[in-house]
XYZ file of C-alpha atoms in Angstrom:
757
model
C -93.827 -35.190 19.821
C -94.814 -38.731 19.054
C -97.998 -40.251 20.092
C -97.682 -42.381 23.150
C -99.571 -45.156 24.772
C -100.745 -45.241 28.353
C -98.744 -46.666 31.114
C -99.982 -50.166 31.920
C -99.016 -52.006 35.180
C -99.728 -55.348 36.662
C -99.480 -56.667 40.207
C -96.180 -57.466 41.636
C -94.679 -60.891 41.312
C -95.557 -61.882 44.907
C -99.322 -61.007 44.396
C -99.203 -57.934 46.522
C -100.262 -54.544 45.206
C -97.752 -52.258 43.862
C -96.592 -49.067 45.543
C -98.010 -45.824 44.627
C -95.164 -45.028 42.192
C -95.886 -48.477 40.444
C -99.601 -48.038 39.774
C -101.077 -47.279 36.521
C -103.938 -48.427 34.184
C -104.588 -52.073 34.761
C -105.541 -54.195 31.888
C -106.073 -58.018 31.609
C -103.116 -59.988 30.357
C -103.655 -61.832 27.195
C -103.855 -65.507 27.573
C -101.945 -66.368 24.532
C -98.927 -64.414 25.574
C -95.934 -66.414 24.483
C -92.292 -66.618 25.738
C -90.382 -64.692 23.084
C -87.024 -63.236 22.146
C -88.417 -61.006 19.525
C -85.991 -58.574 17.952
C -87.934 -57.555 14.887
C -87.993 -53.614 14.784
C -91.435 -53.989 13.464
C -92.969 -55.081 16.681
C -93.810 -52.655 19.459
C -93.479 -53.822 23.058
C -96.774 -54.774 24.728
C -98.005 -55.491 28.241
C -97.354 -59.292 28.963
C -94.631 -59.937 26.491
C -92.343 -62.435 27.697
C -88.455 -62.848 27.479
C -86.016 -65.533 28.582
C -83.611 -62.801 30.221
C -83.381 -59.164 30.904
C -80.700 -58.966 28.217
C -83.095 -60.201 25.704
C -85.685 -57.619 26.734
C -82.994 -54.866 26.505
C -81.973 -55.885 22.943
C -85.643 -55.852 21.832
C -86.382 -52.537 23.488
C -83.051 -51.079 22.019
C -84.072 -52.236 18.487
C -87.490 -50.587 18.781
C -85.884 -47.409 20.135
C -83.447 -47.201 17.120
C -86.405 -47.461 14.682
C -88.207 -44.764 16.518
C -85.273 -42.204 16.677
C -83.864 -42.494 20.247
C -81.761 -44.749 22.385
C -82.196 -46.299 25.944
C -80.310 -46.918 29.124
C -80.742 -49.166 32.166
C -82.509 -47.364 34.965
C -83.778 -48.672 38.351
C -83.735 -52.114 39.709
C -85.366 -54.069 42.522
C -83.250 -56.558 44.248
C -79.591 -57.339 43.847
C -77.708 -60.144 42.108
C -76.701 -62.994 44.547
C -78.852 -61.746 47.314
C -82.149 -63.487 47.986
C -84.120 -63.866 44.665
C -81.751 -61.575 42.923
C -82.934 -58.778 40.611
C -86.780 -59.085 40.213
C -87.495 -55.844 38.341
C -85.613 -53.745 35.646
C -86.606 -50.391 34.328
C -85.321 -49.172 30.785
C -85.794 -45.586 29.987
C -85.180 -43.148 27.170
C -81.538 -41.892 27.063
C -83.012 -38.272 27.724
C -84.996 -39.315 30.852
C -84.370 -37.818 34.288
C -82.422 -34.609 34.915
C -78.740 -33.912 35.410
C -77.641 -33.649 39.091
C -74.832 -31.551 40.390
C -72.195 -33.577 42.173
C -69.583 -32.652 44.694
C -65.943 -33.325 43.984
C -63.674 -34.768 46.452
C -62.652 -31.316 47.865
C -66.290 -30.496 48.636
C -66.598 -28.105 45.583
C -69.379 -28.222 43.023
C -68.234 -29.637 39.663
C -68.629 -27.613 36.666
C -72.006 -27.668 34.887
C -71.415 -29.920 31.902
C -74.091 -30.035 29.133
C -76.456 -32.822 29.449
C -78.961 -34.168 26.977
C -81.444 -35.109 29.822
C -84.818 -33.436 29.821
C -87.148 -35.532 31.963
C -88.441 -37.767 29.087
C -90.963 -40.378 30.326
C -90.669 -42.945 27.699
C -89.855 -46.271 29.453
C -90.390 -50.025 29.603
C -90.493 -52.140 32.755
C -89.742 -55.896 33.019
C -90.545 -58.120 35.945
C -89.239 -61.611 36.741
C -91.825 -64.438 37.330
C -91.320 -68.080 37.815
C -94.040 -70.256 36.316
C -93.549 -74.030 36.893
C -90.105 -73.257 38.311
C -89.045 -71.639 34.973
C -88.057 -68.052 35.295
C -89.187 -65.522 32.713
C -89.359 -61.752 32.269
C -92.549 -60.141 31.480
C -93.379 -56.519 30.333
C -95.445 -54.982 32.886
C -95.317 -51.481 31.805
C -94.544 -49.483 28.649
C -94.836 -45.835 27.691
C -93.662 -44.217 24.441
C -94.417 -40.581 25.263
C -91.455 -38.263 24.483
C -91.122 -34.522 25.332
C -88.346 -33.999 22.660
C -87.866 -34.400 19.020
C -86.887 -37.841 17.771
C -83.955 -38.370 15.590
C -84.008 -39.389 11.796
C -82.502 -42.603 10.600
C -79.238 -40.983 9.545
C -78.973 -39.111 12.813
C -80.064 -41.727 15.355
C -77.056 -44.097 14.243
C -74.584 -41.619 15.628
C -75.835 -41.903 19.256
C -73.311 -43.529 21.476
C -75.505 -46.492 22.198
C -75.579 -47.598 18.468
C -71.924 -46.793 17.751
C -70.908 -50.458 18.620
C -67.782 -52.274 17.276
C -68.250 -55.987 16.935
C -65.487 -58.266 18.231
C -64.516 -59.100 14.578
C -64.246 -55.302 13.711
C -62.178 -54.881 16.840
C -59.841 -57.583 15.740
C -59.361 -56.067 12.373
C -58.927 -52.636 13.745
C -56.292 -53.922 15.967
C -54.397 -55.555 12.952
C -54.607 -52.364 11.041
C -53.138 -50.447 13.816
C -50.139 -52.967 13.858
C -49.786 -52.314 10.261
C -49.268 -48.651 10.978
C -52.439 -47.441 9.173
C -54.160 -44.127 10.377
C -57.677 -44.234 11.748
C -59.168 -42.627 8.496
C -57.514 -45.280 6.384
C -58.992 -47.998 8.656
C -62.435 -46.555 8.136
C -62.183 -46.368 4.510
C -60.936 -49.702 4.028
C -63.702 -51.138 6.184
C -66.375 -49.168 4.391
C -65.051 -50.734 1.166
C -64.995 -54.251 2.747
C -68.542 -53.956 3.917
C -69.906 -52.262 0.814
C -71.352 -49.331 2.794
C -71.476 -45.757 1.699
C -69.035 -43.172 2.986
C -69.406 -42.400 6.682
C -72.215 -45.085 7.151
C -70.342 -47.485 9.287
C -71.937 -48.286 12.727
C -68.970 -46.486 14.535
C -67.205 -43.309 13.937
C -63.571 -42.162 13.981
C -63.872 -41.140 17.493
C -65.166 -44.519 18.572
C -62.189 -46.175 16.823
C -59.700 -43.701 18.527
C -61.223 -44.479 21.953
C -60.984 -48.274 21.183
C -57.244 -47.933 20.295
C -56.680 -45.829 23.443
C -58.302 -48.491 25.668
C -56.033 -51.038 24.037
C -53.023 -48.998 24.892
C -54.147 -48.041 28.407
C -54.423 -51.759 29.296
C -51.077 -52.600 27.614
C -48.965 -49.470 28.491
C -46.974 -51.019 31.306
C -46.271 -54.030 29.177
C -45.373 -51.740 26.085
C -42.741 -50.045 28.227
C -41.133 -53.316 29.034
C -41.366 -54.361 25.406
C -39.946 -51.084 24.224
C -36.961 -51.311 26.530
C -36.431 -55.023 25.426
C -36.432 -53.938 21.747
C -33.780 -51.367 22.332
C -31.733 -54.014 24.300
C -32.104 -56.410 21.355
C -30.874 -53.508 18.969
C -27.971 -52.905 21.179
C -27.024 -56.787 21.203
C -27.063 -56.741 17.439
C -25.107 -53.624 17.122
C -22.969 -52.411 20.085
C -22.861 -48.859 18.470
C -26.635 -48.524 19.020
C -27.232 -45.997 21.740
C -30.232 -45.892 24.080
C -31.118 -44.795 27.579
C -34.419 -44.698 29.546
C -35.765 -43.630 32.967
C -38.516 -45.167 34.989
C -40.648 -43.308 37.548
C -41.533 -44.321 41.121
C -44.202 -46.628 39.897
C -41.865 -48.493 37.651
C -43.376 -47.031 34.523
C -41.517 -45.707 31.536
C -40.997 -41.999 31.954
C -38.503 -41.090 29.199
C -36.502 -43.106 26.654
C -34.026 -41.913 24.004
C -32.142 -43.709 21.284
C -29.763 -43.121 18.333
C -28.323 -45.442 15.666
C -24.671 -46.037 14.783
C -25.020 -44.276 11.379
C -26.539 -41.260 13.109
C -23.724 -41.005 15.619
C -21.204 -41.059 12.462
C -23.376 -38.391 10.708
C -23.285 -36.159 13.730
C -19.477 -36.274 14.012
C -19.305 -34.441 10.552
C -22.624 -32.597 10.199
C -23.577 -32.052 13.829
C -22.602 -28.326 13.823
C -26.086 -27.226 13.106
C -29.063 -29.272 14.544
C -32.935 -29.015 14.653
C -34.660 -30.391 17.706
C -38.173 -30.703 16.661
C -40.564 -31.087 19.831
C -43.766 -30.076 18.056
C -45.327 -33.404 17.786
C -46.985 -35.632 20.359
C -47.524 -39.375 20.257
C -51.091 -39.464 21.311
C -51.215 -43.130 21.180
C -48.477 -43.206 23.863
C -49.350 -40.052 25.662
C -45.802 -38.950 25.233
C -43.993 -36.060 23.708
C -41.826 -36.823 20.663
C -38.528 -34.990 20.158
C -36.388 -35.592 16.998
C -32.742 -34.412 16.433
C -32.012 -33.940 12.676
C -29.626 -31.914 10.500
C -28.359 -31.535 7.007
C -25.442 -33.153 5.317
C -23.185 -31.644 2.518
C -25.731 -32.765 -0.217
C -28.601 -30.971 1.442
C -30.127 -34.259 2.561
C -31.811 -34.478 6.026
C -29.618 -36.278 8.358
C -31.361 -38.169 11.477
C -29.345 -37.999 14.681
C -31.602 -39.241 17.427
C -35.067 -39.604 18.937
C -36.688 -39.249 22.365
C -40.038 -39.953 24.052
C -40.914 -37.768 27.126
C -43.726 -38.403 29.465
C -43.900 -34.674 30.844
C -43.100 -31.393 29.004
C -41.048 -29.501 31.683
C -37.515 -28.318 32.171
C -36.391 -31.559 34.003
C -37.639 -33.631 31.134
C -35.906 -31.594 28.540
C -32.652 -31.469 30.525
C -32.639 -35.311 30.604
C -33.032 -35.485 26.941
C -30.375 -32.990 26.281
C -28.018 -34.745 28.583
C -28.879 -38.186 27.114
C -28.222 -36.892 23.566
C -24.931 -35.407 24.517
C -23.961 -38.753 25.960
C -24.879 -40.353 22.717
C -22.624 -37.927 20.775
C -19.535 -38.196 23.014
C -20.107 -34.959 24.852
C -19.897 -32.966 21.470
C -22.714 -30.195 21.591
C -23.764 -28.467 18.298
C -22.718 -24.980 17.463
C -26.255 -23.996 16.858
C -29.674 -25.504 17.891
C -32.935 -24.619 16.288
C -36.131 -25.347 18.306
C -39.830 -24.358 18.782
C -40.527 -21.522 21.001
C -40.632 -23.401 24.242
C -39.692 -21.739 27.413
C -38.873 -24.970 29.300
C -36.632 -26.095 26.544
C -35.017 -22.798 26.460
C -34.102 -22.842 30.015
C -32.834 -26.385 29.730
C -30.534 -25.672 26.705
C -29.134 -22.713 28.610
C -28.093 -25.083 31.415
C -27.010 -28.168 29.461
C -25.503 -26.567 26.497
C -24.320 -23.207 27.538
C -21.802 -22.723 24.473
C -24.543 -23.627 21.991
C -26.402 -20.611 20.173
C -30.048 -21.445 20.754
C -32.600 -20.049 18.135
C -36.441 -20.244 17.457
C -37.765 -21.605 14.245
C -39.451 -18.599 12.705
C -41.996 -20.714 10.875
C -43.590 -21.907 14.114
C -43.832 -18.382 15.421
C -45.396 -17.080 12.184
C -47.963 -19.820 12.317
C -49.326 -18.322 15.500
C -49.805 -14.752 13.992
C -53.291 -15.381 12.753
C -54.550 -16.126 16.243
C -52.485 -13.221 17.852
C -52.936 -10.384 15.344
C -55.512 -11.099 12.651
C -58.536 -9.804 14.726
C -56.552 -7.064 16.469
C -55.248 -5.496 13.239
C -58.152 -6.325 10.899
C -57.596 -5.066 7.383
C -53.951 -3.947 8.347
C -53.069 -7.480 9.150
C -51.606 -8.484 5.742
C -49.585 -5.294 5.366
C -48.320 -5.776 9.013
C -47.164 -9.356 8.235
C -45.307 -8.236 5.125
C -43.527 -5.580 7.151
C -42.689 -7.978 9.897
C -41.084 -10.453 7.434
C -38.981 -7.435 6.029
C -37.832 -6.890 9.632
C -37.005 -10.460 10.059
C -34.695 -10.552 7.067
C -32.662 -7.383 7.679
C -28.895 -7.656 7.828
C -27.951 -5.104 10.452
C -29.007 -4.999 14.012
C -29.156 -1.184 13.981
C -31.629 -1.261 11.015
C -33.734 -3.808 12.866
C -33.965 -1.739 16.177
C -34.823 1.448 14.270
C -37.646 -0.263 11.917
C -39.038 -2.304 14.847
C -39.816 1.015 16.663
C -41.394 2.489 13.567
C -43.593 -0.802 13.039
C -44.816 -0.636 16.767
C -45.626 3.036 16.441
C -47.308 2.672 13.119
C -49.791 -0.019 14.385
C -50.055 1.094 17.969
C -48.757 -2.170 19.415
C -46.910 -0.810 22.433
C -48.860 -2.675 24.977
C -49.606 -5.765 22.937
C -48.201 -8.794 25.112
C -47.168 -10.753 21.960
C -45.176 -7.907 20.498
C -43.496 -7.257 23.907
C -42.616 -10.936 24.195
C -41.332 -11.089 20.562
C -39.089 -8.060 21.082
C -37.770 -9.388 24.360
C -36.760 -12.632 22.617
C -35.486 -11.099 19.394
C -32.064 -12.519 19.700
C -33.676 -15.927 19.431
C -35.433 -15.547 16.175
C -34.462 -12.266 14.337
C -31.877 -12.864 11.528
C -29.828 -9.733 12.231
C -28.905 -11.353 15.551
C -28.489 -14.862 14.220
C -26.338 -14.226 11.148
C -22.877 -14.298 13.032
C -23.660 -18.081 13.727
C -23.631 -20.991 11.391
C -27.014 -22.573 10.768
C -26.283 -24.524 7.505
C -29.335 -23.114 5.736
C -31.750 -24.689 8.352
C -33.667 -21.500 8.735
C -34.988 -21.557 5.221
C -38.430 -22.355 4.426
C -37.346 -24.924 1.787
C -35.288 -26.915 4.324
C -38.084 -26.648 6.924
C -40.468 -28.390 4.687
C -37.927 -31.013 3.863
C -37.307 -31.710 7.487
C -41.039 -31.734 8.326
C -41.597 -34.196 5.504
C -38.889 -36.417 6.918
C -40.452 -36.267 10.394
C -43.885 -37.108 8.929
C -42.333 -40.176 7.470
C -41.129 -41.282 10.851
C -44.576 -40.517 12.385
C -46.350 -42.569 9.775
C -44.330 -45.537 11.038
C -45.942 -45.635 14.334
C -48.241 -48.462 15.489
C -47.756 -50.056 18.867
C -45.240 -48.575 21.217
C -43.079 -51.833 21.576
C -42.417 -51.773 17.840
C -41.987 -48.037 17.393
C -38.185 -48.145 17.741
C -37.912 -51.093 15.310
C -40.116 -49.258 12.848
C -38.092 -45.994 13.025
C -34.998 -48.142 12.388
C -36.724 -49.506 9.302
C -37.732 -46.199 7.947
C -34.379 -44.530 8.617
C -32.577 -47.421 7.004
C -34.722 -47.501 4.082
C -34.370 -43.748 3.506
C -30.638 -43.957 3.834
C -30.023 -47.156 1.879
C -32.696 -46.669 -0.823
C -34.425 -43.452 -1.320
C -31.631 -41.399 0.378
C -28.690 -43.018 -1.370
C -30.414 -42.794 -4.710
C -31.100 -39.125 -4.278
C -27.656 -38.465 -3.156
C -26.115 -40.348 -6.084
C -28.300 -38.535 -8.412
C -27.098 -35.307 -6.913
C -23.524 -36.548 -7.157
C -23.954 -37.362 -10.851
C -26.201 -34.494 -11.902
C -25.060 -32.056 -14.417
C -23.327 -28.855 -13.142
C -23.929 -25.971 -15.604
C -21.449 -23.257 -15.488
C -23.504 -19.958 -15.989
C -20.877 -17.085 -15.548
C -17.774 -18.244 -17.335
C -15.953 -17.100 -14.058
C -12.861 -19.122 -12.978
C -14.245 -18.831 -9.500
C -17.189 -20.839 -10.726
C -15.263 -23.519 -12.475
C -13.057 -23.959 -9.345
C -15.939 -24.275 -6.984
C -17.732 -26.746 -9.171
C -14.893 -29.190 -8.813
C -14.846 -28.857 -4.859
C -18.220 -28.324 -3.649
C -21.205 -30.645 -3.735
C -23.923 -29.737 -6.225
C -26.069 -28.576 -3.499
C -23.460 -26.147 -2.033
C -22.289 -25.044 -5.428
C -25.814 -24.203 -6.399
C -25.999 -21.913 -3.381
C -22.648 -20.207 -4.372
C -23.865 -20.025 -7.987
C -26.827 -18.044 -6.865
C -24.554 -15.372 -5.297
C -22.252 -15.343 -8.260
C -25.096 -14.526 -10.602
C -26.048 -11.561 -8.340
C -22.529 -10.256 -7.750
C -22.264 -8.172 -10.994
C -25.266 -6.209 -9.946
C -23.160 -4.696 -7.174
C -20.542 -1.961 -7.145
C -17.419 -1.961 -4.876
C -15.422 1.038 -3.826
C -12.179 1.090 -2.003
C -12.562 3.405 0.998
C -9.591 2.403 2.963
C -6.671 -0.048 2.646
C -8.219 -3.505 2.668
C -11.772 -1.991 3.265
C -14.454 -1.937 0.463
C -17.843 -0.588 0.411
C -20.230 -2.757 -1.773
C -23.753 -1.665 -2.611
C -26.369 -2.508 -5.131
C -26.181 -0.440 -8.323
C -29.719 0.941 -7.659
C -29.068 2.011 -4.036
C -28.110 5.572 -3.218
C -26.951 4.583 0.321
C -26.440 1.542 2.516
C -24.706 -1.523 1.470
C -22.047 -3.628 3.057
C -18.565 -3.334 4.234
C -15.984 -5.907 3.011
C -12.670 -6.333 4.574
C -9.919 -7.973 2.574
C -6.396 -8.810 3.757
C -4.734 -10.652 0.774
C -1.346 -11.338 2.611
C -3.376 -13.179 5.395
C -5.925 -14.612 3.023
C -8.669 -13.264 5.248
C -11.898 -11.602 3.914
C -15.221 -10.933 5.657
C -18.524 -9.054 5.102
C -20.691 -7.183 7.267
C -23.619 -9.275 6.135
C -22.298 -12.285 7.850
C -23.522 -14.520 4.956
C -20.591 -16.751 5.172
C -20.705 -17.207 8.770
C -24.380 -17.917 8.651
C -24.461 -20.472 5.671
C -20.806 -21.305 5.010
C -21.146 -19.837 1.463
C -19.446 -16.685 0.282
C -21.795 -13.763 -0.340
C -22.222 -11.721 -3.388
C -20.395 -8.800 -1.881
C -17.174 -10.713 -1.139
C -17.436 -12.461 -4.576
C -17.734 -8.856 -6.265
C -14.626 -7.697 -4.479
C -12.603 -10.731 -5.463
C -13.531 -10.600 -9.133
C -12.962 -6.840 -9.233
C -9.551 -7.366 -7.790
C -8.508 -10.082 -10.279
C -8.694 -12.811 -7.756
C -10.152 -15.869 -9.723
C -9.991 -18.522 -7.114
C -11.809 -18.774 -3.703
C -9.330 -19.306 -0.785
C -9.309 -22.724 0.741
C -10.659 -21.766 4.086
C -13.735 -20.294 2.461
C -14.486 -23.638 0.725
C -15.467 -25.330 4.113
C -14.869 -29.139 4.401
C -18.526 -29.247 5.439
C -19.789 -28.483 2.016
C -17.077 -30.378 -0.047
C -17.671 -33.430 -2.191
C -15.515 -35.587 0.096
C -16.022 -33.689 3.286
C -15.309 -36.353 5.925
C -12.211 -37.720 4.248
C -10.615 -34.389 3.592
C -11.259 -33.338 7.172
C -9.597 -36.472 8.468
C -6.595 -36.075 6.277
C -5.876 -32.522 7.173
C -6.612 -33.323 10.898
C -4.031 -35.977 11.130
C -1.425 -34.215 9.004
C 1.659 -32.319 10.310
C 2.185 -28.643 9.222
C 4.614 -29.571 6.472
C 2.272 -32.358 5.071
C -0.641 -30.048 5.281
C 0.791 -27.430 3.114
C 1.813 -30.135 0.415
C -1.681 -31.452 0.554
C -3.170 -28.014 0.033
C -0.708 -27.543 -2.807
C -1.670 -30.828 -4.397
C -5.489 -30.107 -4.001
C -4.933 -26.654 -5.730
C -3.014 -28.149 -8.542
C -5.727 -30.784 -9.092
C -8.452 -28.170 -9.003
C -6.645 -25.985 -11.512
C -5.948 -28.947 -13.756
C -9.411 -29.907 -13.919
C -10.482 -26.301 -14.767
C -7.994 -25.933 -17.417
C -8.543 -29.365 -18.961
C -12.282 -29.059 -19.579
C -11.799 -26.193 -21.894
C -11.395 -28.605 -24.915
C -11.573 -32.138 -25.744
C -7.805 -32.218 -26.667
C -6.843 -30.718 -23.237
C -8.981 -33.331 -21.495
C -7.233 -36.128 -23.438
C -3.831 -34.781 -22.548
C -4.680 -34.297 -18.958
C -6.171 -37.784 -18.616
C -3.058 -39.369 -20.224
C -0.513 -37.399 -18.131
C -2.354 -37.926 -14.883
C -2.502 -41.600 -15.380
C 1.087 -41.757 -16.036
C 1.812 -39.739 -12.930
C -0.331 -42.082 -10.735
C 1.355 -45.035 -12.234
C 4.864 -43.755 -11.378
C 3.640 -42.989 -7.788
C 2.327 -46.382 -7.275
C 5.768 -47.955 -8.531
C 7.374 -46.029 -5.736
C 8.279 -48.027 -2.539
C 5.905 -47.570 0.526
C 7.719 -46.756 3.664
C 6.778 -48.283 7.001
C 4.296 -45.845 8.539
C 5.240 -44.280 11.930
C 2.900 -42.659 14.382
C 3.474 -39.346 12.648
C 3.132 -40.549 8.975
C -0.026 -40.002 6.952
C -1.882 -42.989 5.643
C -3.977 -42.142 2.627
C -7.023 -44.336 1.965
C -8.008 -42.775 -1.330
C -10.404 -44.521 -3.702
C -9.015 -46.061 -6.875
C -11.313 -43.888 -8.941
C -12.267 -40.291 -8.226
C -15.663 -39.608 -9.660
C -16.208 -35.867 -10.348
C -19.589 -34.104 -11.299
C -20.493 -33.447 -14.815
C -19.660 -29.831 -15.739
C -21.424 -28.064 -18.687
C -19.423 -25.260 -19.988
C -20.978 -22.031 -21.361
C -21.168 -23.656 -24.839
C -23.512 -26.402 -23.443
C -20.916 -29.219 -23.917
C -21.212 -31.611 -20.976
C -17.976 -33.220 -19.794
C -18.002 -36.428 -17.419
C -14.698 -37.616 -16.329
C -13.008 -39.954 -13.864
C -9.290 -39.753 -12.788
C -8.324 -43.395 -12.629
C -5.199 -45.574 -12.016
C -4.740 -46.780 -15.522
C -3.209 -45.290 -18.703
C -6.591 -45.118 -20.273
C -8.805 -41.993 -20.404
C -11.979 -42.694 -18.702
C -14.838 -40.690 -20.322
C -18.611 -41.229 -20.476
C -18.133 -42.906 -23.814
C -16.110 -45.944 -24.802
C -12.500 -46.414 -23.663
C -10.135 -45.380 -26.339
C -6.544 -46.822 -26.954
C -4.136 -43.928 -26.879
C -0.469 -43.617 -27.717
C 1.900 -41.727 -25.527
C 2.266 -38.050 -26.732
C 6.068 -37.527 -26.048
C 7.595 -34.463 -27.389
C 4.273 -32.546 -27.644
C 4.425 -29.150 -26.179
C 1.368 -29.016 -23.875
C 1.755 -25.320 -23.187
C 1.437 -24.693 -27.020
C -2.055 -26.465 -27.108
C -3.434 -24.404 -24.234
C -5.949 -21.750 -25.146
C -4.656 -18.375 -24.098
C -6.922 -15.732 -22.205
C -6.298 -12.628 -20.560
C -6.077 -12.471 -16.815
C -4.718 -14.551 -14.188
C -5.202 -18.259 -14.035
C -4.138 -19.037 -10.413
C -4.703 -15.822 -8.632
C -1.336 -14.152 -9.179
C -0.988 -11.074 -11.451
C 1.246 -10.534 -14.506
C 0.774 -13.805 -16.349
C -1.703 -15.903 -18.170
C -2.206 -19.696 -18.441
C 0.578 -20.007 -20.950
C 3.281 -19.105 -18.434
C 1.533 -19.958 -15.135
C 4.063 -20.884 -12.569
C 1.776 -23.620 -11.304
C 1.440 -25.494 -14.716
C 4.487 -24.564 -16.592
C 7.321 -24.311 -13.927
C 9.074 -27.178 -12.210
C 9.770 -25.610 -8.938
C 6.504 -25.160 -7.314
C 5.834 -23.730 -3.869
C 2.985 -22.552 -1.766
C 3.687 -18.804 -2.249
C 3.462 -19.349 -6.132
C -0.054 -20.300 -5.867
C -1.531 -17.223 -4.262
C -5.187 -18.067 -3.265
C -5.442 -21.583 -4.746
C-alpha cells in the first residue's frame, strides 16, 4: 500500500463551516498559490492548487494517477449546471473507490452479481469553485493518496479503460481502414508501425477498436440499410438480370436481404443440382447472419449462386431465404442441399424444398466432437473417433446399423444425448444413407476446404454494410474473370496422362473434363485389384482380391445399356466405380456407355445438354452416333504421328465439304448448331510419354502444337493398312479388331453397329 498524505480541507466557498463529512485537517493556504493548468506528472496535487476549470483539474489528477498506477473517475458534486451558481464542488476518486451496489431490474428481481473492482479505496481529490475579483477558479481543498489495494505497473496501467483513449485523428484513420476492408488486427499493426511503438503498446486495444467500429455502425445502421437497398437497385438498373429482394420489419429497419448475380443464375441452370448453403458465418459488424449458396462446376471450381443476410436465426427467416432463392432460380430446387446441423434450417428446407435431399456437412459435426466426447471417453477418444469415421464411410446401411450398435456397446454410450441425437439424424449425415443421391463430390474434405477458402475470400471483402454487395460483386467478378478463368483454362489445357492403356481411359479422356477424368482414373487404377464373378444372368459379384467375403453386387443388362452397383458410387458422384469398370473390362466392353458419362462432367456440358434437349429422337440418335465416331476417331488417331496426320487431313476435308452444302431454312423443329470454329481438346499423354495436343479446325491444315505444315492430299492411300492392329474390340462389339471395325471401315453405319459407344 502506498504512503498517503492526510486529508486537508478548507472552509466552504461562502465562508461557512463545512459539514461533518467535509471536515479534515486544516492548514493555512499558501499565499503564493498560482492559477495553473499543470499537467506534468512529476507534480503532486496540493491544497490550494488552482485550475481554470474542472476539466483542467481532472486532466491533471488523471495524469498523476496514471503515473502512480491507478485511474480516477468523477464522483459527487454540489450544485447543478444551469441552476443558481451551478456546480460549486467536484470530487474525483480512485476507480476502485466505493462498493458495488445491487440493483433491481424492471421486473423487481435483483440483477446477477457481476464482478466489480471497487473495494472502498479512499484516495481522492476535491476541488471547489471560488470567485476572486469576479474571475471564477477551481481550488484543491482536499487530497488523499491512501490506497487499500495494489497499484499497477506502468505496462499494466495503460490497459485500464480510462487510459485506452482513441484520439480523433486515430478514429478517422480507423474509419478509413475499415472502409478499405482491413481487419482490426491489420489496423493495429499498421498504426504501430506508423507511430513507431512496440507491438501491443498503442494507447488502445483490439477490443477498443472493435467497440469503436460497432458504435459507428449502431449510429449509421438505419442509414446503412437504405444505402444497401439503393446499391442493389443500382446494380439492378445496370443489369436487369441481377436479382435481389429484401424485407423490412415494423420499425422500417432492414430485416432480411438476398441477392444473386446474372452469372450466378446461369451457372445454377447447369450446376445447381448439388448445392451447399453455408450459414456458419455471422457478420458481427452488421449483427446479421450470413448465408451463402455455392456449388461446383464441371472443372471442380467453386460456383457462387447467391447470398443472404438475416437479422434473426429462426425457421421463419430461413424459410424466407429459401423462398427468395428459389424465386431467383426460376423455381428450380437443387437435387441435394448440404448445410450445417441447424434444426431451424432443417425444418424450413422440409417445407420449402420437400423434393430436395437435405444433408448435414460431416465436418461441422466432427468439429464438435472434442467438446462432446473428449472428456467423457478420455484415452479412448482417439480410437473412438477413428471407429466413427469408419462407420461414416461404410457402403451398406445394414453394415452401418450393425457396427453402430457395436460401437455404442463397446464405449457404453447408450445414454449419451449426443449419440442419441446423431443416431436419430443418421439419414442426414451417414454416407450409407446418402450414397443414392448425387452430391457432386461436395462431401469430400478437399471440396469443403476449397469452398471455405472461397467464402473467406468473400468475408474479407466486408467493410461497411452499404458497400458489401458491391464488394462481393467485385470479388466474384475478379475470381471468375481473372483467377477463376485462369485456373479453368489451365485445367482445360493441362496434360492428361493415360496410366492404364485401357480404351475406356482413352475414350473418357476426350469426353470428360480433367477434373472428372481424374476421378474416373482413380477408379480405373484400382479396378484391377478386384475380382468379378458371374452369379446370375446379368448379375456379378465383385470383391477385393484380399477379401474372403463381402463385396458389391453389379447388375449389367447389355441390351438395355444399363449397369448399376450396390455401392451407389455413380449415383453419389456421377463417376463410375471400380466395381463397374472391372465388370466392363472383364466382359470386353472398352467404352463407357454415353449415359454414364454425364453431361454435368463433360468438357462442353452446357452446349451438349442444350443440343440434345432441343433435338428430336431421330436427330438425337444421329448426334450420339457422330459423337461416338469422333471419340473413337480421336482415340485411334493419337496412337502414332502418322495416324494423327491422316485424321487431321481427312477431318478437315469432311468439314470443308459440309460447309459447302446449302443451309436449309430452319423451322421450329430444326436443330441450330452453334459450334465453335475450333474444338480445343486437352493434351493426352500416352503410356510412352509422348504428349499430343490437337485442334480440329475448319481448314485443310493440320493444327498441332508446333508449326503449321503444308500437306498434300493423300489420295489412294489405304488408311486401314496404316492402322496398328491390336487384339480385342475397338468399339465395344466382339469378333473384330480395329482393321475391320464396322464404324471406321464400313460405309453403312448405324446405331446398332456401335454397341456401347
